[in-house]
CSV table of C-alpha atoms in Angstrom, one decimal:
chain,number,residue,atom,x,y,z
A,1,UNK,CA,-10.7,-41.7,27.7
A,2,UNK,CA,-8.6,-38.8,29.0
A,3,UNK,CA,-5.1,-39.3,27.7
A,4,UNK,CA,-1.7,-37.5,27.6
A,5,UNK,CA,-0.6,-36.9,24.1
A,6,UNK,CA,3.1,-36.7,23.4
A,7,UNK,CA,4.7,-34.5,20.8
A,8,UNK,CA,6.6,-35.0,18.6
A,9,UNK,CA,5.9,-38.7,17.9
A,10,UNK,CA,9.5,-39.0,16.8
A,11,UNK,CA,12.7,-37.0,17.3
A,12,UNK,CA,16.3,-37.5,16.1
A,13,UNK,CA,19.1,-35.4,17.4
A,14,UNK,CA,23.0,-35.4,17.5
A,15,UNK,CA,24.7,-36.6,20.6
A,16,UNK,CA,25.3,-33.5,22.8
A,17,UNK,CA,22.1,-31.7,21.8
A,18,UNK,CA,19.2,-31.2,24.1
A,19,UNK,CA,16.0,-33.1,23.5
A,20,UNK,CA,12.6,-31.7,24.3
A,21,UNK,CA,9.4,-33.7,24.4
A,22,UNK,CA,5.9,-32.3,25.2
A,23,UNK,CA,2.8,-33.9,26.7
A,24,UNK,CA,-0.8,-32.4,26.6
A,25,UNK,CA,-3.7,-33.7,28.6
A,26,UNK,CA,-7.3,-32.9,28.9
A,27,UNK,CA,-8.5,-32.8,32.4
A,28,UNK,CA,-7.2,-31.9,36.0
A,29,UNK,CA,-4.5,-34.1,37.3
A,30,UNK,CA,-3.0,-35.1,40.7
A,31,UNK,CA,0.4,-35.6,39.1
A,32,UNK,CA,2.1,-36.3,35.8
A,33,UNK,CA,4.8,-38.9,35.4
A,34,UNK,CA,7.3,-39.5,32.7
A,35,UNK,CA,8.5,-43.0,31.8
A,36,UNK,CA,11.3,-44.4,29.5
A,37,UNK,CA,11.1,-47.5,27.5
A,38,UNK,CA,14.1,-49.2,25.9
A,39,UNK,CA,13.4,-51.3,22.8
A,40,UNK,CA,11.6,-54.4,23.8
A,41,UNK,CA,11.8,-53.7,27.6
A,42,UNK,CA,9.4,-52.6,30.2
A,43,UNK,CA,8.8,-49.0,31.1
A,44,UNK,CA,11.0,-47.3,33.8
A,45,UNK,CA,9.8,-44.5,35.8
A,46,UNK,CA,11.8,-41.3,35.4
A,47,UNK,CA,10.2,-38.5,37.2
A,48,UNK,CA,7.0,-37.4,38.8
A,49,UNK,CA,5.7,-33.8,39.0
A,50,UNK,CA,2.7,-32.9,41.2
A,51,UNK,CA,0.0,-30.5,40.1
A,52,UNK,CA,1.2,-27.8,42.4
A,53,UNK,CA,4.8,-28.0,41.2
A,54,UNK,CA,6.0,-26.1,38.1
A,55,UNK,CA,9.5,-27.5,37.6
A,56,UNK,CA,11.5,-30.5,38.7
A,57,UNK,CA,15.0,-31.7,38.0
A,58,UNK,CA,16.7,-35.0,38.2
A,59,UNK,CA,20.2,-35.3,36.8
A,60,UNK,CA,20.1,-34.3,33.2
A,61,UNK,CA,16.3,-34.3,33.1
A,62,UNK,CA,14.1,-31.3,33.5
A,63,UNK,CA,10.4,-31.5,33.7
A,64,UNK,CA,8.0,-28.6,33.6
A,65,UNK,CA,4.2,-28.5,34.2
A,66,UNK,CA,1.7,-25.8,33.1
A,67,UNK,CA,-1.5,-26.7,34.6
A,68,UNK,CA,-3.3,-23.7,32.9
A,69,UNK,CA,-2.2,-25.0,29.5
A,70,UNK,CA,-2.6,-28.6,30.6
A,71,UNK,CA,0.9,-29.4,29.3
A,72,UNK,CA,4.2,-30.8,30.4
A,73,UNK,CA,7.6,-30.9,28.9
A,74,UNK,CA,10.6,-33.2,29.4
A,75,UNK,CA,14.0,-31.9,28.6
A,76,UNK,CA,17.0,-34.1,28.4
A,77,UNK,CA,20.2,-32.0,28.3
A,78,UNK,CA,23.5,-33.1,26.7
A,79,UNK,CA,21.9,-36.2,25.1
A,80,UNK,CA,23.8,-39.4,24.8
A,81,UNK,CA,23.5,-42.3,22.4
A,82,UNK,CA,22.3,-44.3,25.5
A,83,UNK,CA,19.3,-42.0,25.9
A,84,UNK,CA,17.7,-43.6,22.6
A,85,UNK,CA,14.4,-44.8,23.8
A,86,UNK,CA,10.7,-44.1,23.8
A,87,UNK,CA,9.5,-41.7,26.4
A,88,UNK,CA,5.9,-41.7,27.7
A,89,UNK,CA,3.9,-39.3,29.9
A,90,UNK,CA,1.2,-40.6,32.2
A,91,UNK,CA,-1.4,-38.7,34.0
A,92,UNK,CA,-2.6,-39.5,37.5
A,93,UNK,CA,-6.3,-38.4,38.2
A,94,UNK,CA,-6.2,-39.9,41.6
A,95,UNK,CA,-9.0,-42.4,41.6
A,96,UNK,CA,-8.2,-44.4,38.5
A,97,UNK,CA,-4.9,-45.9,37.2
A,98,UNK,CA,-2.4,-44.0,35.2
A,99,UNK,CA,-3.3,-43.2,31.6
A,100,UNK,CA,-0.3,-43.3,29.2
A,101,UNK,CA,0.2,-41.4,26.1
A,102,UNK,CA,1.4,-42.9,22.8
A,103,UNK,CA,5.0,-41.9,23.4
A,104,UNK,CA,7.9,-40.0,21.7
A,105,UNK,CA,10.6,-42.1,20.0
A,106,UNK,CA,13.9,-40.5,20.7
A,107,UNK,CA,17.0,-41.3,18.5
A,108,UNK,CA,20.3,-39.8,19.6
A,109,UNK,CA,23.0,-40.2,16.8
A,110,UNK,CA,26.6,-40.5,17.9
B,1,UNK,CA,16.0,-61.0,41.2
B,2,UNK,CA,13.6,-58.8,39.1
B,3,UNK,CA,10.8,-57.0,41.1
B,4,UNK,CA,8.3,-58.0,38.5
B,5,UNK,CA,8.7,-61.3,36.6
B,6,UNK,CA,6.5,-62.2,33.6
B,7,UNK,CA,6.3,-65.7,32.0
B,8,UNK,CA,6.5,-66.6,29.3
B,9,UNK,CA,8.7,-64.0,27.7
B,10,UNK,CA,7.6,-65.1,24.3
B,11,UNK,CA,4.6,-67.2,23.0
B,12,UNK,CA,3.4,-68.2,19.7
B,13,UNK,CA,0.1,-70.0,19.5
B,14,UNK,CA,-2.9,-70.6,17.3
B,15,UNK,CA,-6.2,-68.9,16.9
B,16,UNK,CA,-8.7,-70.4,19.4
B,17,UNK,CA,-6.2,-71.6,22.0
B,18,UNK,CA,-6.4,-70.6,25.7
B,19,UNK,CA,-3.5,-68.7,26.8
B,20,UNK,CA,-2.3,-67.7,30.2
B,21,UNK,CA,0.3,-65.1,31.0
B,22,UNK,CA,1.8,-65.0,34.5
B,23,UNK,CA,3.0,-62.1,36.6
B,24,UNK,CA,4.7,-62.3,40.0
B,25,UNK,CA,6.3,-59.6,42.2
B,26,UNK,CA,8.8,-59.6,45.0
B,27,UNK,CA,8.0,-56.1,46.3
B,28,UNK,CA,4.8,-56.8,48.2
B,29,UNK,CA,3.0,-53.9,46.5
B,30,UNK,CA,-0.8,-53.9,46.6
B,31,UNK,CA,-1.7,-52.9,43.1
B,32,UNK,CA,-1.1,-54.9,40.0
B,33,UNK,CA,-1.9,-54.1,36.3
B,34,UNK,CA,-2.0,-55.6,32.9
B,35,UNK,CA,-1.2,-53.6,29.8
B,36,UNK,CA,-1.2,-54.2,26.1
B,37,UNK,CA,1.2,-52.4,23.9
B,38,UNK,CA,0.7,-52.2,20.1
B,39,UNK,CA,3.0,-50.1,17.6
B,40,UNK,CA,1.7,-46.5,17.6
B,41,UNK,CA,-1.0,-47.0,20.3
B,42,UNK,CA,1.0,-46.7,23.5
B,43,UNK,CA,-0.1,-48.7,26.5
B,44,UNK,CA,-3.6,-49.6,27.1
B,45,UNK,CA,-4.9,-50.9,30.4
B,46,UNK,CA,-6.6,-54.3,30.3
B,47,UNK,CA,-7.4,-55.0,33.8
B,48,UNK,CA,-6.1,-53.9,37.3
B,49,UNK,CA,-6.3,-55.1,40.9
B,50,UNK,CA,-5.8,-52.9,44.0
B,51,UNK,CA,-5.9,-55.9,46.4
B,52,UNK,CA,-6.4,-59.6,46.3
B,53,UNK,CA,-10.2,-59.4,46.2
B,54,UNK,CA,-10.4,-56.5,43.9
B,55,UNK,CA,-10.5,-56.8,40.0
B,56,UNK,CA,-11.4,-54.0,37.7
B,57,UNK,CA,-11.8,-53.6,34.0
B,58,UNK,CA,-9.6,-51.3,32.0
B,59,UNK,CA,-10.0,-49.7,28.7
B,60,UNK,CA,-9.7,-52.9,26.7
B,61,UNK,CA,-10.9,-55.9,28.7
B,62,UNK,CA,-13.1,-57.6,26.2
B,63,UNK,CA,-11.6,-61.1,25.4
B,64,UNK,CA,-9.5,-61.2,28.4
B,65,UNK,CA,-9.8,-62.3,32.1
B,66,UNK,CA,-7.6,-62.1,35.1
B,67,UNK,CA,-7.0,-63.8,38.4
B,68,UNK,CA,-5.3,-62.4,41.5
B,69,UNK,CA,-4.4,-65.6,43.2
B,70,UNK,CA,-2.4,-63.9,45.9
B,71,UNK,CA,-0.8,-60.6,46.7
B,72,UNK,CA,2.3,-61.5,44.5
B,73,UNK,CA,0.5,-63.1,41.6
B,74,UNK,CA,-1.8,-61.7,38.8
B,75,UNK,CA,-2.5,-63.8,35.8
B,76,UNK,CA,-4.0,-62.7,32.5
B,77,UNK,CA,-5.9,-65.2,30.4
B,78,UNK,CA,-7.1,-65.2,26.8
B,79,UNK,CA,-9.9,-67.6,26.6
B,80,UNK,CA,-9.9,-68.1,22.9
B,81,UNK,CA,-7.0,-66.2,21.3
B,82,UNK,CA,-7.6,-64.4,18.0
B,83,UNK,CA,-4.9,-62.8,15.8
B,84,UNK,CA,-5.6,-59.2,16.7
B,85,UNK,CA,-4.5,-60.0,20.2
B,86,UNK,CA,-1.0,-60.3,19.0
B,87,UNK,CA,0.8,-57.7,21.0
B,88,UNK,CA,3.4,-57.0,23.7
B,89,UNK,CA,1.9,-57.5,27.2
B,90,UNK,CA,3.1,-55.8,30.3
B,91,UNK,CA,2.4,-56.4,33.9
B,92,UNK,CA,3.0,-53.5,36.4
B,93,UNK,CA,2.9,-53.0,40.1
B,94,UNK,CA,2.6,-50.1,42.5
B,95,UNK,CA,2.3,-49.3,46.1
B,96,UNK,CA,-0.9,-47.2,46.2
B,97,UNK,CA,-0.7,-44.3,43.8
B,98,UNK,CA,3.2,-44.2,43.7
B,99,UNK,CA,4.9,-44.7,40.3
B,100,UNK,CA,4.6,-48.2,38.6
B,101,UNK,CA,7.3,-50.8,38.2
B,102,UNK,CA,7.0,-52.8,35.0
B,103,UNK,CA,8.1,-56.3,34.1
B,104,UNK,CA,10.0,-56.9,30.8
B,105,UNK,CA,6.9,-58.0,28.9
B,106,UNK,CA,5.5,-61.0,27.1
B,107,UNK,CA,5.7,-61.0,23.3
B,108,UNK,CA,2.5,-62.9,22.2
B,109,UNK,CA,1.9,-63.8,18.6
B,110,UNK,CA,-1.4,-65.5,17.5
B,111,UNK,CA,-1.4,-67.2,14.1
């Protein structure tokens, strides 16, 4: 099935650095969403970017979408230890439920 | 109160047993979903429901069944549990195609 694929699978950075995660997908989408999962907890929605948008910001989060390359990136600026979590992209095709990728595990070291 | 409540939070059971996982919501959203999460495999959709009388299979429905008893309740059953169904199970809700809200999961171990 069509699926977003995050890259890298795992990322370890120092506190204060920026973290960038990428998501690639295979077919046309209505929108792409990013979610965060703290260890052992449910996913929490972070940000949604529609197919006609190229960039979106929310606090320290910046999401870009390139529909020609079928890819998106999530940038977390000035990372904090509390940002340590797994991050998932999910693609919305409009007629079926979201399809989630396998996630990127981010570790922010204080 | 949490928007999405899953019960139980943890369950250990034996092969062959019938298991029911419950999900209830307080937001009045129309859509409800059951996912399974395994290490390294992300979330995989088991079943979903867009309304009380609507049930749809997801990517991995074999060995599972669901019941949407009411707008607010969506139950997942394992008729005869097997060890490879050991996983973390999540219920999620949404209003139409809006972003999903997740419960905190049920950790299920089948011995």
